[in-house]
Amino acid sequence: MRLDRSLRILLMAGTCWAGAALAAPPLGLPPVPVPEGNPITPEKVKLGERLFHEKRFSADGSVSCATCHKPELAFTDGLPVAEGIRKQKGTRNTPTVVNAAFYTSQFWDGRRPSLEEQAKDPFVNPIEHGLESHGPILEVVRTDPQYRAQFRRVFGVTPDEITIDHVVQAIAAFERTVISGDSPFDRYLYGGDKTALSESAIRGLKVFRTKGRCVDCHKIEQTSATFTDNDFHNLGVGFKRIAPRLHEIVARFREARARGADLDESVLTEAEVSELGRFAVTGRISDLGRFKTPTLRNVAVTAPYMHDGSLKTLEEVVEFYDKGGEANDFLDGGIRPLKLTEQEKRDLVEFLRSLTSPRFARAARAQGASGADAVRTAQAR
Amino acid sequence: MSVEKITRRSFLKRAGAVAAAAAAPVSLVEIAWGRSDARNFTFAYISDSHLTQIKGTKFVSNFDRGLKRAIAEVNFMSPKPDFVVFGGDLAQLGKRAEIDHGLELMSALRAPVKWVVGEHDFYLDMGEYWAEKVAPLHYSFDHKGVHFVVLNSILTYEDWIRKWSTPEERMLAMARLDNPQGSPFMVGDAQIRWLRKDLAGVSSDTPVVVLSHSPLYKVFKPWNFWTDDAEKVQAELKRFRKVTVIHGHVHQVLYNQIGNISFYAMMSTAWPWPYPVSYVQVPNAVPKLTVFMNRADPHSERDGTGWGWLDLDSGRAAMHYELWENRPRTVRFDPKTGRPVDTVYQDPDKRIPPQMHY
């Protein structure tokens, strides 16, 4: 498969990660959290990237992780909700893999605690890869000669010893290299380059930190910014769809859980369960309609927005927050009308655009040129 | 190594079991106390909504939202609570419009309500409308072997009441926070005589739960977290083996043990205490304090507010605090130490260290 050249450069830079010492993270990012049991090695990353693109890990050989997490689209798919095997539509917007390493839980409702655990689910979800079990995956990696060699080199295991945990560890290691900083915002705030942002974006940063109240959840810290508080909030997005029949839906959901229904499957196949958000994971009533704060890095190239992809543009997003979200009984205490001026809204959008890292800005520009040619151009650069 | 046959079902079931264990809904402790039938039950507690009329049918939306949220969440409790206690201060300035508005919102609850009067409900008309429309100012009832007493603990000295030239002035004086011209709360001798008569027929082994608005002990006089004749009231309760007092008024998590009595406070749904200047674009509707204090998160109008529910098992209470912008907490009577104990944070090792915010 063809690799975006800058991604290739990143991977080559990754080969400098020998042993315990990791290279300094890109400007504006904290060090990537790496679990003790799954250190990053260049070989593991290469293996993980191959697995990420492996279409044989699906029921009809058409879907890989990269099907929805397209590297050329900042690891998203540009769709409101994901479309998996046989073009089945899911219920949630595909989150970007870029900087997902900084989340303390994965998925919009945080139902998995790590990249490793997250990777196990889509394979066996009927809407995504459509496999009945992880069996076919193990079949492939245990019989394919290249995989056999790679797994032996990376984990020191014989083919029969390869487990799904090895597979997802490699994928997670690759994902931990899919990080990006060094955006114009980073150069302005952390790099000391006061010319890195336009006047409008500088005003927008001020709105972001004050009147817009954005920074309270989309965090900016002293020396780095992940733009997430790793917490869950109810903005009311999509809540109208279930509000009139909320009691019925919750009762049905609780019943299904008591009977042992699968959370991952029901969340992505039943739109109504999906809207329950974090409640479906914790069972806590006050978690109704809460979803994880996503990072805003590269937000300009990861449209559409919100957990259901219902907001198409950054302007729409700003309008949504300005009006105080969608009223509902469980609305987050921090969401309220902002009374932004038109200028402030424009400035805020300008600021959000400045969060795009150079690699994705280039890819987006190439995309803007024209379809497939543009993608190839981006790859060739 | 044998091939581990992980089917999708078994994998997800395992994951589901983990998730189900992590999902902790209402806990009901099934312990029978000294009798053949189990007498444990759960009731919810909402308090201090402080609904404030702006004009006509327009009310301060922040406080409306807080109460509506508590009501919505109580209605999702599973299993359902036996009843819901409202801890007082339904209205802010005791207006009929405010009390009516509160009754309307509370009518959405799918469980019966036991009402406790607060000073903000009382001092405009000395409780006349409350007694007419809502509930008696003090009363008692029995439920599954527990004797409940509802007291009007926000009365005060007659000469302070007579001092004001209009009811509105009187109400505003009592509503004012940090008020140097305030007057301490009390239950009063007449009510204490009623209490004595009411308890006369109750055996000392019967668990007693007292519901009042203000704490039936002396916490902090400048804020009227205070009952002037607390000792007299406590004396009436002294002979009972298991006594629990649950109150509102303080707008914070607060609990205590004095002699044989366990005290638990409930949050407000409207605003926490102390509270910071709220970071808003519109004028702050929270009443003026003489000194603003930083404690709750100024970003979220719901931080430091919430509701709760209580499990009564073996006649002892476990108070579950539903804190909206925080993790839920349970304060439970600990038989070993003989007092309420926070089940998570009491342990010094588990305490959250003070944090510096920039």
XYZ file of C-alpha atoms in Angstrom:
739
model
C 0.000 0.000 0.000
C 1.090 3.548 -0.668
C 2.060 5.617 2.273
C 1.739 9.302 2.641
C 5.318 10.437 2.329
C 5.306 12.506 5.440
C 3.933 9.531 7.325
C 6.843 7.551 5.975
C 9.192 10.231 7.260
C 7.535 10.009 10.624
C 8.018 6.272 10.647
C 11.665 6.695 9.734
C 11.952 9.169 12.558
C 10.295 6.506 14.613
C 13.200 4.199 13.909
C 15.265 6.539 16.010
C 13.158 5.463 18.981
C 15.563 2.896 20.311
C 15.119 1.463 23.747
C 13.552 3.457 26.518
C 14.321 6.973 25.403
C 11.709 8.329 23.044
C 12.289 11.272 20.749
C 10.875 14.593 21.918
C 7.191 14.834 20.992
C 6.116 17.346 18.353
C 5.722 20.943 19.480
C 2.679 21.384 21.681
C 2.167 17.758 22.618
C 2.920 16.084 25.926
C 4.934 12.853 25.845
C 2.903 9.989 24.432
C 1.727 7.723 27.248
C 3.045 4.218 26.572
C 1.881 1.261 28.668
C 4.625 -0.745 30.286
C 3.517 -3.968 28.699
C 3.631 -2.606 25.165
C 6.790 -0.614 24.473
C 7.141 1.000 21.051
C 9.755 -0.389 18.674
C 10.180 0.485 15.007
C 9.511 -3.101 13.952
C 6.322 -3.204 15.997
C 5.151 0.034 14.449
C 5.752 -1.302 10.929
C 3.838 -4.456 11.778
C 1.035 -2.465 13.343
C 0.712 -0.279 10.305
C 0.452 -3.318 8.074
C -2.251 -4.791 10.293
C -4.042 -1.440 10.230
C -4.375 -1.751 6.468
C -5.170 -5.467 6.389
C -8.434 -6.072 4.566
C -8.414 -9.789 5.211
C -9.505 -8.976 8.755
C -13.092 -8.627 7.589
C -15.896 -10.954 6.631
C -15.692 -10.276 2.888
C -12.118 -9.046 2.637
C -13.087 -5.454 1.929
C -12.671 -3.670 5.240
C -9.560 -2.737 7.182
C -9.080 -0.176 9.946
C -7.977 2.235 7.224
C -11.339 1.898 5.497
C -12.836 4.334 7.987
C -9.627 5.738 9.446
C -8.188 6.865 6.126
C -4.653 8.194 6.487
C -5.215 10.601 3.607
C -8.251 12.101 5.364
C -6.547 12.671 8.703
C -7.570 9.139 9.667
C -11.290 9.812 9.339
C -13.709 9.107 6.495
C -15.418 12.459 5.974
C -18.814 10.850 6.609
C -21.391 11.745 9.273
C -21.465 8.158 10.522
C -19.116 5.327 9.642
C -19.927 2.891 6.871
C -18.568 -0.561 7.405
C -18.869 -3.866 5.660
C -21.405 -4.034 2.819
C -21.852 -0.298 3.240
C -23.829 -0.717 6.458
C -24.163 2.533 8.332
C -23.133 2.757 11.953
C -24.452 5.278 14.440
C -21.393 7.332 15.235
C -18.917 9.597 13.542
C -15.496 8.023 12.988
C -13.048 9.570 15.463
C -9.594 10.387 14.139
C -6.708 8.181 15.165
C -4.438 11.223 15.152
C -3.546 11.992 18.761
C -5.965 9.335 20.041
C -2.985 8.113 22.043
C -3.637 10.936 24.489
C -7.158 9.829 25.405
C -7.505 7.975 28.692
C -10.429 6.040 27.254
C -11.404 5.141 23.704
C -14.631 5.476 21.707
C -17.093 8.341 22.009
C -18.451 6.819 25.225
C -15.116 5.729 26.641
C -16.165 2.107 26.844
C -12.603 0.815 26.303
C -9.690 1.922 28.462
C -6.875 1.719 25.926
C -5.937 1.655 22.256
C -5.225 -2.049 22.597
C -8.666 -2.869 23.941
C -10.370 -0.552 21.478
C -8.808 -2.321 18.513
C -10.436 -5.632 19.414
C -14.008 -4.430 19.005
C -14.463 -3.301 15.377
C -13.223 -6.638 14.017
C -16.177 -8.446 15.520
C -18.810 -5.781 15.141
C -21.391 -6.815 12.512
C -21.544 -3.267 11.150
C -17.794 -2.685 10.913
C -15.547 -5.601 9.897
C -18.274 -8.187 10.359
C -16.203 -11.098 11.658
C -17.837 -13.696 13.888
C -14.742 -13.942 16.057
C -11.056 -13.076 16.066
C -10.409 -16.536 14.623
C -9.972 -15.464 10.991
C -7.481 -12.800 12.074
C -5.360 -15.353 13.870
C -5.672 -17.645 10.854
C -4.146 -14.977 8.648
C -1.292 -13.923 10.928
C -0.395 -17.484 11.774
C -0.225 -18.673 8.178
C 0.948 -15.640 6.186
C 4.747 -16.018 5.908
C 5.459 -12.301 6.204
C 3.293 -11.951 9.305
C 4.841 -15.056 10.828
C 8.263 -13.541 10.426
C 7.245 -10.148 11.690
C 5.465 -11.466 14.784
C 8.478 -13.616 15.562
C 10.819 -10.636 15.252
C 8.608 -8.279 17.248
C 7.215 -10.512 19.992
C 9.494 -13.518 19.860
C 6.536 -15.856 19.368
C 5.997 -18.868 17.173
C 2.959 -18.698 14.849
C 0.849 -20.812 17.190
C 1.660 -18.493 20.060
C 0.300 -15.405 18.298
C -2.794 -14.113 20.076
C -5.189 -11.270 19.363
C -3.386 -9.345 22.079
C -0.199 -9.358 19.989
C -2.177 -8.108 17.032
C -3.742 -5.202 18.890
C -0.529 -4.356 20.668
C 1.140 -3.854 17.311
C -1.768 -1.796 16.035
C -1.733 0.327 19.200
C 2.002 0.874 18.903
C 1.492 2.123 15.349
C -1.339 4.381 16.523
C 0.935 5.872 19.152
C 3.070 7.184 16.320
C 0.064 8.781 14.656
C 0.420 12.027 16.515
C 0.686 15.564 15.302
C 1.569 18.912 16.790
C 3.576 21.794 15.436
C 0.485 23.545 14.125
C 0.455 27.328 13.671
C -1.186 27.495 17.113
C 1.642 25.495 18.649
C 4.268 27.676 17.059
C 2.487 30.755 18.347
C 1.853 29.623 21.916
C 4.672 27.216 22.639
C 7.199 28.120 19.964
C 7.279 31.832 20.701
C 6.547 32.771 17.079
C 4.149 35.668 17.403
C 3.691 35.809 13.626
C 2.506 32.207 13.386
C -1.158 33.162 13.854
C -3.151 35.760 11.969
C -4.688 38.642 13.922
C -8.054 36.993 13.571
C -6.783 33.679 14.945
C -5.126 35.455 17.863
C -8.459 37.082 18.701
C -10.046 33.675 18.246
C -7.657 32.152 20.788
C -8.767 34.780 23.259
C -12.425 33.948 22.637
C -11.558 30.270 23.017
C -10.091 30.957 26.439
C -12.617 33.442 27.732
C -16.037 34.295 26.352
C -16.303 31.109 24.334
C -15.583 29.020 27.433
C -14.106 26.367 25.143
C -10.903 25.846 27.034
C -12.724 24.513 30.090
C -13.222 21.190 28.335
C -10.908 21.509 25.331
C -7.894 22.016 27.505
C -4.787 24.030 26.787
C -2.046 23.541 29.367
C 1.124 25.456 30.121
C 3.482 23.547 27.847
C 1.198 21.398 25.740
C -2.385 21.078 24.588
C -4.369 17.916 23.963
C -7.605 19.944 23.717
C -9.482 17.350 25.733
C -10.291 16.950 29.414
C -10.870 13.232 28.894
C -14.285 13.691 30.407
C -17.844 13.248 29.199
C -20.383 15.998 28.592
C -23.961 16.342 27.422
C -24.401 19.070 24.829
C -27.791 17.840 23.748
C -26.586 16.820 20.270
C -29.060 14.338 18.897
C -30.820 14.077 22.237
C -34.082 15.189 20.673
C -34.163 11.872 18.845
C -34.646 9.956 22.057
C -35.973 12.513 24.545
C -39.695 11.890 23.928
C -39.316 8.163 24.594
C -36.376 8.233 26.955
C -37.991 6.139 29.691
C -38.942 3.406 27.273
C -35.485 3.352 25.719
C -33.681 3.274 29.067
C -35.957 0.517 30.354
C -35.381 -1.524 27.215
C -31.648 -0.952 27.429
C -31.476 -1.976 31.087
C -33.435 -5.110 30.288
C -31.104 -5.982 27.444
C -28.044 -5.441 29.628
C -29.495 -7.659 32.321
C -29.897 -10.355 29.683
C -26.225 -9.943 28.701
C -26.587 -8.094 25.414
C -23.337 -6.846 23.890
C -22.628 -3.202 24.562
C -20.363 -2.671 21.570
C -22.841 -4.209 19.175
C -25.950 -2.486 20.491
C -24.274 0.905 20.587
C -23.362 0.778 16.926
C -26.414 -0.990 15.568
C -29.155 0.731 17.513
C -29.314 4.468 16.993
C -31.359 4.963 20.149
C -28.921 3.128 22.369
C -26.098 5.083 20.776
C -27.694 8.347 21.905
C -27.612 7.208 25.536
C -23.898 7.941 25.434
C -21.808 7.324 28.523
C -24.857 6.073 30.439
C -24.715 2.890 28.397
C -21.263 2.252 29.845
C -21.589 3.349 33.474
C -25.298 2.948 34.135
C -25.155 6.260 35.967
C -28.287 8.290 35.331
C -26.463 11.611 35.197
C -24.337 10.223 32.324
C -27.318 10.222 29.964
C -26.388 11.764 26.640
C -22.775 12.377 27.615
C -19.982 11.941 25.111
C -16.229 12.289 25.335
C -14.573 15.613 24.652
C -12.667 15.030 21.419
C -9.343 16.669 20.668
C -9.618 19.704 18.449
C -6.281 19.173 16.769
C -6.797 18.986 13.014
C -10.478 19.730 13.538
C -10.595 21.718 10.307
C -9.843 18.568 8.294
C -11.933 16.081 10.276
C -15.460 17.213 9.410
C -18.295 16.466 10.003
C -18.545 17.022 13.739
C -20.111 15.676 16.941
C -20.721 12.051 17.833
C -23.361 11.710 15.125
C -21.625 13.856 12.534
C -24.617 16.171 12.491
C -22.677 19.420 12.253
C -21.028 19.833 8.873
C -18.845 22.903 9.298
C -16.937 24.696 12.007
C -19.300 27.637 11.570
C -22.212 25.348 12.413
C -20.349 24.113 15.470
C -19.728 27.626 16.732
C -23.390 28.534 16.174
C -24.411 25.444 18.084
C -22.354 26.390 21.119
C -23.356 30.033 20.835
C -27.015 29.186 21.254
C -26.213 27.096 24.326
C -26.351 23.631 22.838
C -29.636 21.736 22.717
C -31.726 22.125 25.847
C -32.489 18.878 27.639
C -32.826 17.793 31.254
C -29.276 16.478 31.372
C -27.475 19.367 29.719
C -23.944 19.899 30.988
C -23.730 22.643 33.605
C -21.043 24.422 31.620
C -23.056 24.775 28.421
C -24.977 28.020 28.100
C -25.640 30.715 25.488
C -22.470 32.650 24.727
C -23.744 35.788 22.980
C -20.748 35.923 20.653
C -20.583 38.694 18.106
C -20.315 37.786 14.419
C -16.689 38.905 14.490
C -15.946 36.704 17.483
C -17.510 33.714 15.759
C -15.370 34.298 12.655
C -12.256 34.705 14.771
C -13.017 31.533 16.680
C -13.323 29.566 13.440
C -10.031 31.068 12.235
C -8.408 29.918 15.432
C -9.789 26.404 15.048
C -8.330 26.287 11.561
C -4.925 27.037 13.031
C -4.920 23.744 14.889
C -4.119 21.765 11.753
C -0.666 20.228 11.684
C 1.407 20.843 8.543
C 1.175 17.276 7.225
C -2.619 17.272 7.294
C -2.864 20.796 6.016
C -0.850 19.732 2.964
C -2.954 16.622 2.447
C -6.125 18.667 2.724
C -4.867 21.198 0.187
C -4.020 18.350 -2.167
C -7.484 16.889 -1.602
C -9.010 20.211 -2.424
C -7.285 20.095 -5.827
C -9.126 17.144 -7.303
C -10.170 13.671 -6.190
C -7.821 10.775 -6.678
C -5.126 12.799 -8.368
C -4.963 15.002 -5.326
C -4.471 12.026 -3.044
C -1.662 10.688 -5.210
C -0.088 14.128 -5.314
C -0.157 14.306 -1.533
C 1.458 10.910 -1.310
C 4.155 11.805 -3.784
C 5.137 15.007 -2.045
C -0.381 -23.900 22.799
C -4.024 -24.738 22.118
C -6.028 -22.396 19.979
C -8.141 -20.289 22.272
C -11.571 -20.492 20.763
C -12.785 -16.998 21.366
C -16.112 -16.546 19.713
C -17.552 -13.099 19.319
C -20.233 -13.891 21.835
C -17.870 -15.099 24.520
C -15.482 -12.199 24.009
C -18.174 -9.595 24.207
C -19.898 -11.357 27.068
C -16.705 -11.196 29.049
C -16.301 -7.544 28.222
C -19.958 -6.996 29.009
C -19.619 -8.636 32.379
C -16.757 -6.330 33.228
C -18.761 -3.346 32.085
C -21.845 -4.517 33.950
C -19.865 -4.852 37.122
C -18.552 -1.349 36.638
C -22.054 -0.015 36.030
C -23.375 0.419 39.538
C -26.997 1.464 39.676
C -28.883 2.127 42.905
C -27.590 -0.134 45.608
C -30.073 -1.779 47.892
C -28.667 -3.572 50.860
C -30.813 -6.584 51.539
C -30.290 -7.010 55.246
C -33.159 -7.826 57.531
C -32.878 -6.081 60.832
C -33.886 -8.168 63.752
C -37.188 -9.302 62.256
C -38.283 -12.041 59.931
C -39.314 -9.647 57.144
C -36.830 -7.375 55.390
C -37.505 -3.739 56.277
C -34.976 -2.004 54.114
C -36.066 0.618 51.622
C -34.852 3.528 49.557
C -36.084 7.066 49.263
C -34.805 9.991 47.252
C -34.007 13.462 48.536
C -34.157 16.699 46.572
C -33.656 20.017 48.289
C -33.219 23.771 48.080
C -34.413 24.536 44.583
C -34.807 28.275 45.327
C -37.044 28.890 42.331
C -36.900 32.611 41.688
C -39.568 34.555 39.876
C -38.280 37.250 37.550
C -41.623 38.429 36.259
C -44.943 36.738 35.584
C -44.243 33.212 34.388
C -40.548 33.870 33.865
C -38.295 32.233 36.432
C -34.522 32.117 36.762
C -33.707 29.362 34.298
C -30.546 28.167 36.076
C -32.521 27.161 39.173
C -35.383 25.741 37.127
C -32.866 23.599 35.255
C -31.338 22.287 38.473
C -34.663 21.137 39.893
C -35.841 19.710 36.574
C -32.668 17.714 36.281
C -33.008 16.237 39.756
C -36.626 15.314 39.069
C -35.702 13.742 35.717
C -32.962 11.666 37.328
C -35.089 10.551 40.267
C -37.637 9.301 37.751
C -34.939 7.076 36.258
C -34.044 5.456 39.547
C -34.207 1.734 39.307
C -35.665 0.263 41.434
C -38.008 3.167 42.117
C -37.745 4.944 45.478
C -40.552 4.516 47.992
C -41.004 8.274 48.186
C -39.145 11.518 47.605
C -38.373 14.000 50.358
C -38.233 17.642 49.429
C -35.916 19.268 51.939
C -37.230 22.832 51.889
C -36.602 26.178 50.164
C -38.717 25.315 47.161
C -39.178 29.025 46.525
C -36.677 31.832 46.889
C -38.853 34.651 48.217
C -41.849 32.667 49.361
C -44.096 33.991 46.620
C -47.213 32.053 45.695
C -46.044 32.083 42.090
C -42.788 30.464 43.107
C -44.428 27.836 45.294
C -46.948 27.075 42.553
C -44.164 26.815 39.990
C -42.335 24.402 42.276
C -45.438 22.290 42.788
C -45.923 22.147 39.046
C -42.367 20.981 38.386
C -42.422 18.494 41.247
C -45.682 16.990 39.998
C -43.578 15.257 37.318
C -42.134 12.972 39.988
C -43.351 9.407 39.741
C -43.261 8.838 43.490
C -45.099 10.460 46.421
C -43.446 13.533 47.932
C -42.872 14.257 51.616
C -42.450 18.008 52.055
C -40.264 19.880 54.535
C -40.671 23.663 54.801
C -37.680 25.997 54.481
C -37.257 29.604 55.585
C -37.506 30.831 51.994
C -40.941 29.217 51.761
C -42.077 30.482 55.122
C -41.232 34.042 55.959
C -43.325 35.919 53.400
C -46.619 34.815 54.921
C -45.437 32.831 57.952
C -46.110 29.579 56.177
C -49.771 30.214 55.410
C -49.659 29.299 51.718
C -47.345 26.367 52.347
C -49.671 24.882 54.958
C -52.621 25.411 52.636
C -51.187 24.143 49.345
C -48.180 21.990 50.104
C -48.074 20.204 53.456
C -48.442 20.714 57.209
C -45.522 22.616 58.686
C -44.710 19.720 60.971
C -46.032 16.166 60.980
C -44.968 12.566 61.306
C -45.518 9.282 59.503
C -44.441 5.687 59.693
C -42.923 3.732 56.863
C -41.830 0.091 56.943
C -41.134 0.144 60.626
C -39.317 3.479 60.676
C -40.842 6.504 62.419
C -40.400 9.697 60.384
C -40.821 13.128 61.964
C -40.921 16.272 59.864
C -40.044 19.409 61.832
C -40.297 23.079 61.061
C -36.824 23.986 62.239
C -36.633 27.478 60.741
C -38.789 29.385 63.226
C -37.205 32.245 65.088
C -37.694 34.782 67.855
C -41.013 36.645 67.894
C -39.509 40.133 68.289
C -37.367 39.652 65.183
C -40.457 38.586 63.233
C -42.433 41.601 64.490
C -39.611 44.035 63.705
C -40.254 44.307 59.961
C -42.774 46.726 58.498
C -43.827 44.559 55.544
C -43.877 40.817 54.846
C -41.599 41.425 51.868
C -39.054 43.176 54.049
C -39.163 40.308 56.510
C -38.718 37.765 53.754
C -35.813 39.668 52.219
C -34.130 39.964 55.607
C -34.379 36.230 56.143
C -33.305 35.513 52.558
C -30.206 37.624 52.803
C -27.018 35.605 53.080
C -24.311 36.407 55.588
C -26.842 38.653 57.280
C -25.586 40.475 60.371
C -29.217 41.409 61.045
C -30.316 37.813 60.879
C -31.923 35.751 63.602
C -31.039 32.193 64.547
C -33.379 29.347 63.674
C -35.169 27.264 66.226
C -37.784 24.580 66.619
C -39.476 26.344 69.501
C -40.988 25.064 72.740
C -44.474 24.511 71.354
C -43.204 22.250 68.617
C -40.875 20.461 71.036
C -43.902 19.679 73.205
C -45.647 18.317 70.121
C -42.570 16.247 69.346
C -42.513 14.787 72.825
C -46.146 13.739 72.527
C -45.569 12.324 69.050
C -42.618 10.206 70.193
C -44.313 9.063 73.391
C -45.807 5.993 71.770
C -42.672 5.031 69.848
C -40.448 2.333 71.331
C -36.763 3.132 71.784
C -35.875 0.321 69.425
C -37.784 1.858 66.555
C -35.495 3.635 64.106
C -36.338 7.330 63.982
C -35.624 9.624 61.050
C -36.078 13.350 61.543
C -36.467 15.542 58.476
C -35.852 19.229 58.961
C -34.657 22.045 56.757
C -31.888 23.499 58.869
C -29.427 21.258 60.726
C -30.643 20.319 64.195
C -27.279 21.232 65.639
C -24.977 24.213 65.734
C -22.633 24.451 62.752
C -21.934 28.077 61.895
C -24.095 30.904 63.206
C -23.242 33.678 60.681
C -24.701 31.527 57.922
C -27.594 30.346 60.110
C -26.373 26.770 59.874
C -27.845 26.625 63.334
C -30.692 25.612 65.576
C -30.753 27.632 68.777
C -32.605 24.994 70.806
C -30.756 22.092 69.215
C -29.876 20.595 72.606
C -33.513 20.486 73.643
C -34.515 18.740 70.420
C -31.655 16.282 70.717
C -32.706 15.556 74.296
C -36.119 14.395 73.048
C -34.353 11.979 70.725
C -31.801 10.730 73.223
C -33.530 7.519 74.273
C -33.778 6.092 70.780
C -31.126 3.628 69.692
C -31.036 4.655 66.030
C -31.706 8.276 65.131
C -30.937 9.923 61.815
C -31.476 13.585 60.998
C -31.513 14.571 57.339
C -31.573 18.234 56.415
C -30.971 20.660 53.599
C -30.225 24.347 53.911
C -26.421 24.112 53.838
C -26.093 23.403 50.103
C -23.142 21.097 50.639
C -22.017 17.660 51.670
C -22.021 17.679 55.449
C -22.395 14.901 57.974
C -21.867 14.440 61.669
C -22.528 12.250 64.674
C -23.606 13.761 67.976
C -24.298 11.221 70.670
C -26.823 8.804 69.251
C -27.821 10.984 66.309
C -26.360 10.726 62.774
C -26.736 13.895 60.731
C -26.682 14.040 56.929
C -27.036 17.144 54.798
C -28.212 17.294 51.178
C -26.970 19.485 48.334
C -29.070 22.154 46.765
C -30.174 21.809 43.173
C -29.712 25.552 42.663
C -26.298 26.666 43.867
C -23.540 25.321 46.043
C -22.165 26.840 49.180
C -19.687 28.423 49.221
C -19.720 29.499 45.613
C -17.526 31.616 43.370
C -18.603 34.418 41.124
C -20.047 32.493 38.248
C -18.373 32.989 34.908
C -21.321 34.148 32.868
C -22.126 36.589 30.161
C -25.413 37.544 31.779
C -25.970 38.983 35.264
C -25.566 36.426 37.992
C -28.886 35.469 39.543
C -27.342 33.868 42.601
C -28.005 35.957 45.734
C -25.254 38.308 46.788
C -22.844 37.126 49.410
C -20.819 39.624 51.359
C -17.739 37.567 50.626
C -17.421 35.417 47.495
C -15.506 32.251 48.120
C -13.837 29.993 45.623
C -14.837 26.415 45.850
C -17.072 25.061 43.136
C -15.965 25.191 39.503
C -17.032 28.612 38.223
C -17.356 27.190 34.700
C -20.232 24.898 35.528
C -23.405 26.153 37.121
C -24.151 22.615 38.228
C -20.910 21.972 40.107
C -21.541 21.546 43.791
C -25.264 20.944 43.241
C -27.095 17.669 43.044
C -29.561 15.383 44.796
C -29.351 12.108 46.604
C -31.015 9.020 47.828
C -30.887 7.074 51.069
C -30.948 3.395 51.789
C -32.416 2.619 55.158
C -31.118 -0.752 56.188
C -31.215 -2.069 59.698
C -32.611 1.335 60.585
C -29.363 3.059 59.623
C -28.961 5.386 56.700
C -26.534 5.315 53.825
C -26.634 8.613 51.963
C -25.722 8.499 48.272
C -24.829 11.900 46.888
C -25.424 12.391 43.171
C -22.976 15.181 42.427
C -23.505 16.327 38.881
C -20.047 17.575 38.020
C -18.230 15.175 40.268
C -18.047 11.544 41.230
C -20.935 10.234 43.302
C -20.205 9.685 46.975
C -21.707 7.516 49.628
C -21.685 8.385 53.305
C -22.785 5.415 55.341
C -23.248 4.776 59.032
C -20.309 2.695 60.165
C -21.242 0.421 63.095
C -17.566 -0.015 64.024
C -16.917 3.676 64.625
C -20.530 4.522 65.379
C -20.778 7.437 62.970
C -21.329 8.306 59.302
C -18.270 7.627 57.191
C -17.515 8.522 53.585
C -17.045 5.137 51.973
C -14.269 6.300 49.671
C -12.586 9.447 50.898
C -12.465 8.864 54.636
C -9.340 6.778 54.320
C -6.450 9.265 54.543
C -4.702 7.384 51.742
C -7.650 8.003 49.452
C -8.047 11.691 50.100
C -7.580 14.013 47.172
C -4.745 16.401 47.919
C -5.470 20.128 47.670
C -5.068 21.316 44.118
C -3.597 24.477 42.740
C -5.539 25.995 39.883
C -4.046 28.665 37.683
